[in-house]
Coordinates of C-alpha atoms and ligand atoms in Angstrom, one line a residue:
M1198 CA -68.5 177.1 160.1
S1199 CA -69.4 176.7 156.5
T1200 CA -72.4 174.7 155.7
P1201 CA -72.0 171.9 153.5
S1202 CA -73.2 172.7 149.8
A1203 CA -76.4 170.9 148.8
R1204 CA -75.8 167.6 146.7
F1205 CA -77.8 166.7 143.6
S1206 CA -77.5 164.4 140.7
R1207 CA -76.9 165.5 136.9
I1208 CA -77.0 163.7 133.7
T1209 CA -73.5 164.2 132.2
G1210 CA -73.8 161.7 129.1
T1211 CA -76.3 159.7 127.1
G1212 CA -76.0 156.6 125.0
S1213 CA -77.9 154.1 123.4
F1214 CA -77.6 150.8 121.0
L1215 CA -79.9 148.9 118.6
P1216 CA -79.1 145.4 117.4
P1217 CA -78.5 145.7 113.6
Q1218 CA -81.7 143.7 112.3
R1219 CA -84.3 146.2 111.6
V1220 CA -87.8 144.7 110.9
T1221 CA -90.3 146.7 109.0
N1222 CA -94.1 146.2 109.6
A1223 CA -94.2 144.8 106.1
E1224 CA -91.5 142.5 106.8
L1225 CA -93.2 141.2 110.4
A1226 CA -96.5 140.7 108.5
E1227 CA -95.0 138.6 105.8
Q1228 CA -93.1 136.4 108.5
L1229 CA -96.5 136.1 110.5
A1230 CA -98.6 135.3 107.2
R1231 CA -96.4 132.0 106.9
D1232 CA -98.0 130.9 110.1
G1233 CA -101.5 132.1 109.0
I1234 CA -101.5 135.0 111.1
E1235 CA -103.0 138.3 109.6
T1236 CA -101.7 141.9 110.0
S1237 CA -100.8 144.8 108.1
D1238 CA -98.6 147.8 108.2
D1239 CA -101.8 149.9 108.0
W1240 CA -103.1 148.6 111.2
I1241 CA -100.1 148.5 113.1
V1242 CA -99.3 152.2 112.0
E1243 CA -102.7 153.6 112.5
R1244 CA -103.2 151.8 116.1
T1245 CA -99.7 152.2 117.6
G1246 CA -97.5 154.7 115.2
I1247 CA -95.0 151.7 115.0
R1248 CA -93.4 151.4 111.5
A1249 CA -90.3 149.1 112.3
R1250 CA -88.5 147.6 115.3
H1251 CA -84.8 146.0 115.8
F1252 CA -84.6 142.5 117.0
A1253 CA -81.4 141.1 118.7
A1254 CA -79.6 138.0 116.9
P1255 CA -79.8 134.9 119.1
E1256 CA -76.7 135.0 120.5
M1257 CA -77.0 138.7 122.2
A1258 CA -78.2 139.1 125.5
S1259 CA -79.7 142.2 127.3
S1260 CA -76.1 142.6 128.9
D1261 CA -74.6 143.0 125.2
L1262 CA -76.9 145.7 124.1
A1263 CA -76.7 147.5 127.8
V1264 CA -72.6 147.5 127.4
Q1265 CA -72.9 149.1 123.9
A1266 CA -75.2 151.7 125.4
A1267 CA -73.2 152.3 128.5
R1268 CA -69.9 152.7 126.8
H1269 CA -71.7 155.5 124.2
A1270 CA -72.9 157.1 127.3
L1271 CA -69.4 157.0 129.1
E1272 CA -67.9 158.6 126.1
A1273 CA -70.3 161.3 126.1
A1274 CA -69.9 161.9 129.9
G1275 CA -65.9 161.7 129.3
R1276 CA -65.7 159.1 132.2
K1277 CA -63.8 155.7 132.2
P1278 CA -65.5 152.8 133.4
E1279 CA -63.4 152.4 136.3
E1280 CA -64.8 156.0 137.7
I1281 CA -68.4 154.3 137.9
D1282 CA -69.3 153.3 141.5
L1283 CA -73.1 152.3 140.6
I1284 CA -74.8 150.3 138.0
I1285 CA -78.3 149.8 137.6
V1286 CA -79.8 148.0 134.9
A1287 CA -83.7 148.1 134.3
T1288 CA -85.0 145.2 132.3
S1289 CA -87.4 142.4 132.5
T1290 CA -85.4 140.4 130.0
P1291 CA -82.2 139.7 132.3
D1292 CA -79.6 137.4 130.6
M1293 CA -80.1 135.0 133.7
V1294 CA -82.1 134.4 136.8
F1295 CA -79.1 135.5 138.6
P1296 CA -76.7 137.0 139.1
S1297 CA -78.3 140.5 138.0
T1298 CA -77.7 141.7 134.4
A1299 CA -76.0 144.7 136.1
C1300 CA -73.2 142.5 137.6
I1301 CA -72.5 141.0 134.0
V1302 CA -72.5 144.6 132.5
Q1303 CA -70.0 145.3 135.1
R1304 CA -67.8 142.5 134.3
K1305 CA -68.0 143.2 130.5
L1306 CA -67.2 147.0 131.0
G1307 CA -64.4 146.3 133.5
A1308 CA -65.9 148.8 136.3
F1309 CA -65.3 146.8 139.3
G1310 CA -66.3 147.3 143.0
G1311 CA -69.1 149.6 143.0
A1312 CA -72.8 148.6 143.7
A1313 CA -74.5 146.8 140.9
F1314 CA -78.2 145.5 140.6
D1315 CA -81.2 145.3 138.4
V1316 CA -84.5 147.0 138.8
Q1317 CA -87.6 145.0 137.7
A1318 CA -90.4 147.5 136.9
V1319 CA -90.9 146.3 133.5
C1320 CA -91.7 149.6 131.2
S1321 CA -91.4 151.9 134.3
G1322 CA -87.9 150.5 135.0
F1323 CA -85.6 153.3 133.8
V1324 CA -87.5 156.0 135.5
Y1325 CA -87.3 153.7 138.7
G1326 CA -83.7 153.0 138.3
L1327 CA -83.2 156.9 137.8
A1328 CA -85.0 157.7 140.9
V1329 CA -83.1 155.3 143.0
A1330 CA -79.6 156.5 141.5
D1331 CA -80.4 159.8 142.1
S1332 CA -81.4 159.3 145.7
M1333 CA -78.4 157.3 146.4
I1334 CA -76.3 160.0 145.0
R1335 CA -78.0 162.5 146.9
T1336 CA -77.4 160.5 150.2
G1337 CA -73.6 159.8 149.5
L1338 CA -73.9 156.1 148.6
A1339 CA -72.7 156.7 145.0
S1340 CA -71.2 159.4 143.0
K1341 CA -71.0 158.5 139.4
A1342 CA -73.3 156.1 138.3
L1343 CA -74.7 154.2 135.3
V1344 CA -78.5 153.8 134.7
I1345 CA -79.3 151.3 131.9
G1346 CA -82.4 150.2 130.2
S1347 CA -81.9 146.8 128.2
E1348 CA -84.5 144.7 126.9
V1349 CA -84.7 141.5 124.4
F1350 CA -88.4 141.4 124.5
S1351 CA -88.4 139.5 121.1
R1352 CA -87.7 136.5 123.3
I1353 CA -90.8 136.6 125.5
L1354 CA -93.0 137.5 122.3
D1355 CA -95.8 135.1 121.3
F1356 CA -95.5 135.4 117.4
K1357 CA -98.6 133.4 117.1
D1358 CA -100.4 136.5 119.1
R1359 CA -100.7 139.6 116.6
T1360 CA -102.1 141.6 119.6
T1361 CA -98.9 141.8 121.2
C1362 CA -95.9 140.6 119.0
V1363 CA -96.2 143.7 116.6
L1364 CA -95.8 146.1 119.6
F1365 CA -92.2 145.4 120.9
G1366 CA -88.7 145.5 120.1
D1367 CA -85.1 145.2 121.5
G1368 CA -82.6 147.9 122.3
A1369 CA -80.9 149.7 125.0
G1370 CA -80.4 153.2 126.6
A1371 CA -77.9 154.5 129.2
V1372 CA -77.1 157.8 131.1
V1373 CA -74.1 158.5 133.5
L1374 CA -75.6 160.3 136.4
E1375 CA -73.1 162.1 138.5
A1376 CA -73.0 164.2 141.9
S1377 CA -73.5 167.8 141.2
D1378 CA -73.9 171.0 143.3
Q1379 CA -76.7 172.1 140.7
P1380 CA -79.8 169.8 140.0
G1381 CA -80.0 167.9 137.4
V1382 CA -82.9 165.7 138.7
L1383 CA -85.5 168.0 140.1
A1384 CA -88.2 165.7 141.6
S1385 CA -89.2 162.0 140.9
E1386 CA -92.6 160.2 141.6
L1387 CA -92.7 156.2 141.8
H1388 CA -95.9 154.3 142.1
A1389 CA -97.3 151.0 141.5
D1390 CA -100.8 149.1 141.8
G1391 CA -100.4 145.3 142.1
R1392 CA -104.0 144.8 141.6
H1393 CA -103.5 144.9 138.0
V1394 CA -100.6 142.3 137.8
E1395 CA -102.8 140.3 135.3
I1396 CA -103.3 142.9 132.7
L1397 CA -99.8 142.8 131.4
C1398 CA -97.6 139.9 132.5
T1399 CA -95.2 137.0 131.5
P1400 CA -96.3 134.4 134.0
G1401 CA -94.0 131.7 133.6
T1402 CA -91.4 130.8 136.3
V1403 CA -88.4 128.4 136.4
S1404 CA -88.7 125.6 138.6
G1405 CA -86.9 122.0 139.3
G1406 CA -84.9 122.7 136.0
K1407 CA -88.1 123.6 133.7
V1408 CA -90.0 126.4 132.6
L1409 CA -93.5 126.2 134.5
G1410 CA -96.4 128.2 133.2
D1411 CA -96.5 130.5 130.1
P1412 CA -93.1 132.2 129.5
L1413 CA -94.6 134.3 127.0
L1414 CA -95.9 138.0 127.4
K1415 CA -99.7 138.3 127.6
M1416 CA -101.5 141.9 127.6
D1417 CA -105.1 143.2 127.6
G1418 CA -104.4 146.1 125.5
Q1419 CA -107.3 148.1 126.2
A1420 CA -106.9 147.9 130.1
V1421 CA -103.3 148.9 129.7
F1422 CA -104.2 151.9 127.4
K1423 CA -106.7 153.3 129.8
L1424 CA -104.8 153.2 132.8
A1425 CA -101.7 154.4 131.1
V1426 CA -103.4 157.6 129.9
G1427 CA -104.8 158.6 133.5
V1428 CA -101.3 157.8 135.5
L1429 CA -99.4 159.4 132.8
E1430 CA -101.2 162.9 133.4
S1431 CA -101.4 162.2 137.3
A1432 CA -97.7 161.4 137.7
A1433 CA -96.4 164.5 135.6
R1434 CA -98.7 166.8 137.6
A1435 CA -97.5 165.5 141.0
V1436 CA -93.7 165.8 139.9
L1437 CA -94.1 169.2 138.6
A1438 CA -96.0 170.2 141.8
K1439 CA -93.1 168.6 143.7
A1440 CA -90.4 170.6 141.9
G1441 CA -92.3 173.9 141.9
R1442 CA -92.7 174.1 138.1
S1443 CA -95.7 174.3 135.8
D1444 CA -96.6 172.7 132.3
A1445 CA -95.3 175.6 130.7
D1446 CA -91.7 174.9 131.9
I1447 CA -91.3 171.7 130.1
D1448 CA -88.9 172.0 127.1
W1449 CA -89.3 168.3 126.1
L1450 CA -91.6 165.6 127.2
I1451 CA -90.0 161.9 126.8
P1452 CA -92.8 159.4 127.6
H1453 CA -92.3 155.5 127.3
Q1454 CA -92.5 154.7 123.9
A1455 CA -95.3 152.3 123.8
N1456 CA -98.2 153.9 121.4
I1457 CA -98.4 157.1 119.6
R1458 CA -101.9 157.6 120.7
I1459 CA -100.9 157.4 124.5
M1460 CA -98.2 159.7 123.9
Q1461 CA -100.1 162.5 122.0
G1462 CA -102.8 162.2 124.4
T1463 CA -100.5 162.9 127.5
A1464 CA -98.9 165.6 125.7
R1465 CA -102.3 167.4 124.9
K1466 CA -103.3 167.1 128.4
L1467 CA -100.2 168.7 129.6
K1468 CA -100.7 171.6 126.7
M1469 CA -97.3 170.6 124.9
P1470 CA -97.1 171.4 121.5
A1471 CA -96.5 168.3 119.1
D1472 CA -92.9 169.3 118.4
K1473 CA -92.2 169.3 122.1
L1474 CA -93.0 165.4 122.4
V1475 CA -89.9 162.9 121.6
V1476 CA -91.1 160.2 119.3
T1477 CA -89.0 157.1 118.6
V1478 CA -91.6 154.6 118.6
D1479 CA -92.3 154.9 115.1
E1480 CA -88.7 153.3 114.6
H1481 CA -88.1 151.3 117.9
G1482 CA -91.6 150.1 118.6
N1483 CA -92.0 149.5 122.4
T1484 CA -88.6 148.6 123.9
S1485 CA -89.9 148.5 127.4
A1486 CA -87.5 149.7 129.9
A1487 CA -85.1 150.8 127.3
S1488 CA -87.4 153.2 125.6
I1489 CA -87.2 156.2 127.6
P1490 CA -83.2 156.4 127.7
L1491 CA -83.0 155.3 123.9
A1492 CA -85.5 158.1 123.1
L1493 CA -83.5 160.5 125.2
D1494 CA -80.1 159.7 123.5
V1495 CA -81.7 160.2 120.0
A1496 CA -83.0 163.5 121.1
V1497 CA -79.7 164.6 122.6
R1498 CA -77.8 163.8 119.5
K1499 CA -80.3 165.1 116.9
G1500 CA -79.7 168.2 119.1
Q1501 CA -83.2 168.6 120.2
V1502 CA -82.5 168.2 124.0
K1503 CA -79.7 170.5 125.2
R1504 CA -78.0 171.5 128.0
G1505 CA -80.2 173.6 130.7
D1506 CA -83.5 172.2 128.9
T1507 CA -86.1 170.9 131.3
V1508 CA -87.3 167.4 130.5
M1509 CA -90.2 165.2 131.8
L1510 CA -89.1 161.6 131.5
E1511 CA -92.2 159.3 132.2
G1512 CA -92.6 155.5 132.6
V1513 CA -95.7 153.2 132.6
G1514 CA -95.8 149.4 132.3
G1515 CA -96.7 146.0 133.8
G1516 CA -97.0 145.7 137.6
F1517 CA -99.0 148.2 137.1
T1518 CA -96.2 150.3 137.6
W1519 CA -95.5 154.3 136.6
G1520 CA -93.5 157.1 137.4
A1521 CA -91.9 160.4 136.4
V1522 CA -88.6 162.1 136.7
L1523 CA -88.4 165.9 136.1
L1524 CA -84.9 167.2 135.5
D1525 CA -82.5 170.1 133.9
F1526 CA -80.5 168.4 131.5
Ligands
ACO2337 N1 -103.2 143.3 113.1 C1 -104.5 143.5 112.6 N2 -105.6 143.4 113.3 C2 -105.4 143.3 114.7 C3 -103.9 143.3 115.1 C4 -103.0 143.2 114.6 N3 -101.6 143.2 114.7 N4 -104.2 143.0 116.8 C5 -105.5 143.2 117.0 N5 -106.3 143.2 115.8 C6 -107.7 143.2 115.6 C7 -108.4 142.8 116.8 O1 -108.4 141.2 116.5 C8 -109.8 143.4 116.8 O2 -110.3 142.8 115.8 P1 -112.0 142.5 115.8 O3 -112.5 144.1 116.0 O4 -112.6 141.8 114.6 O5 -112.3 141.9 117.4 C9 -109.3 144.7 116.1 O6 -108.1 144.6 115.6 C10 -109.5 145.8 117.3 O7 -108.4 145.3 118.4 P2 -108.3 146.2 119.7 O8 -107.7 145.3 120.7 O9 -109.9 146.8 120.1 O10 -107.5 147.2 119.2 P3 -107.1 148.7 119.9 O11 -107.5 149.6 119.2 O12 -107.4 148.4 121.5 O13 -105.4 148.6 119.8 C11 -103.5 148.0 121.0 C12 -104.6 147.5 120.1 C13 -102.9 148.7 119.8 C14 -102.8 146.8 121.8 C15 -103.9 149.0 121.8 O14 -105.3 148.6 122.8 C16 -103.0 149.8 122.7 O15 -102.0 150.5 122.4 N6 -103.0 149.5 123.9 C17 -101.8 149.7 125.1 C18 -101.0 149.0 125.3 C19 -99.5 149.1 125.0 O16 -99.1 150.2 124.8 N7 -99.0 148.3 125.7 C20 -97.3 148.0 125.7 C21 -96.9 147.4 126.6 S1 -97.3 148.2 128.2 C22 -96.6 149.5 128.2 O17 -95.7 149.8 127.9 C23 -97.5 150.7 128.8

């Protein structure tokens, strides 16, 4: 009797999309100055590493960005939408209260019949979505998945709060994840600590046909900074131990693109040389759930991340949530 071969998941294509409007720090500073809010290119670059971000036009929803990224990922994987049997969209800026943005993406792509749902883990959303898709593929619940991170954070920014509005941007990134007899995804770690809900939140809600409470993003930047540095190191160590690998095995570190100082600190703790850290925060800002798949796609298309490379993806964000996925690309 032959033993059934092990089932793993592997990324077969990546894609991304940025809305065309690119806003530099200087342009944003000029716009904020009209409302009496002071900031500067120097301050933003020094504290965050961000030089520009993209903002979606008012008529563009998260699903529109997601569909563009998904099409590029499908093309790279050589797959047609109708072959996809699972769509997971990680987003905190969905098109509607319901149905999920994933169902709207499914309709726009013409990929009907498989499962489709959203994951809400803020900036950790893509790592959460990838780990869930990997589990579903390994257990036979799906075979060909689209995992997408897509955000229009510009819609929930308070442009009168200079401590937050300079940090975020809009965009989408996607991967096609397929069943494979070779890993692929080597190990995942997902965590949350709900005691820190208030340090990063958008507390408004919809009730009785109205928005109740404050629908704009609030953040205690220093509290987020301290927590992020600690959990990014512990998640990386845990996932390496699970996979039986060491720091030295990582070819590319792709952390959530929130702040260059957090990212460089994490790379140093993992003894990674600076040129093995994928950085897109300078051009994208923080695109929340979209930041990791966007950075992965940029690195793949630049020829940095190649087939067979070992890649560490790390997310951290509101909740407080964090997680890591180690994979052979
Ligand atoms: N322009 C000019 N000055 C500013 C701005 C701005 N945009 N924002 C704040 N300042 C001022 C403050 O008012 C303060 O002035 P004061 O000293 O006169 O009071 C001064 O700059 C220093 O402010 P801090 O808040 O202490 O600055 P800090 O060095 O902590 O940097 C930052 C702030 C960039 C938000 C940092 O705390 C950070 O990156 N935190 C991590 C948060 C993060 O990345 N969040 C993203 C979402 S969460 C996630 O994705 C993990």
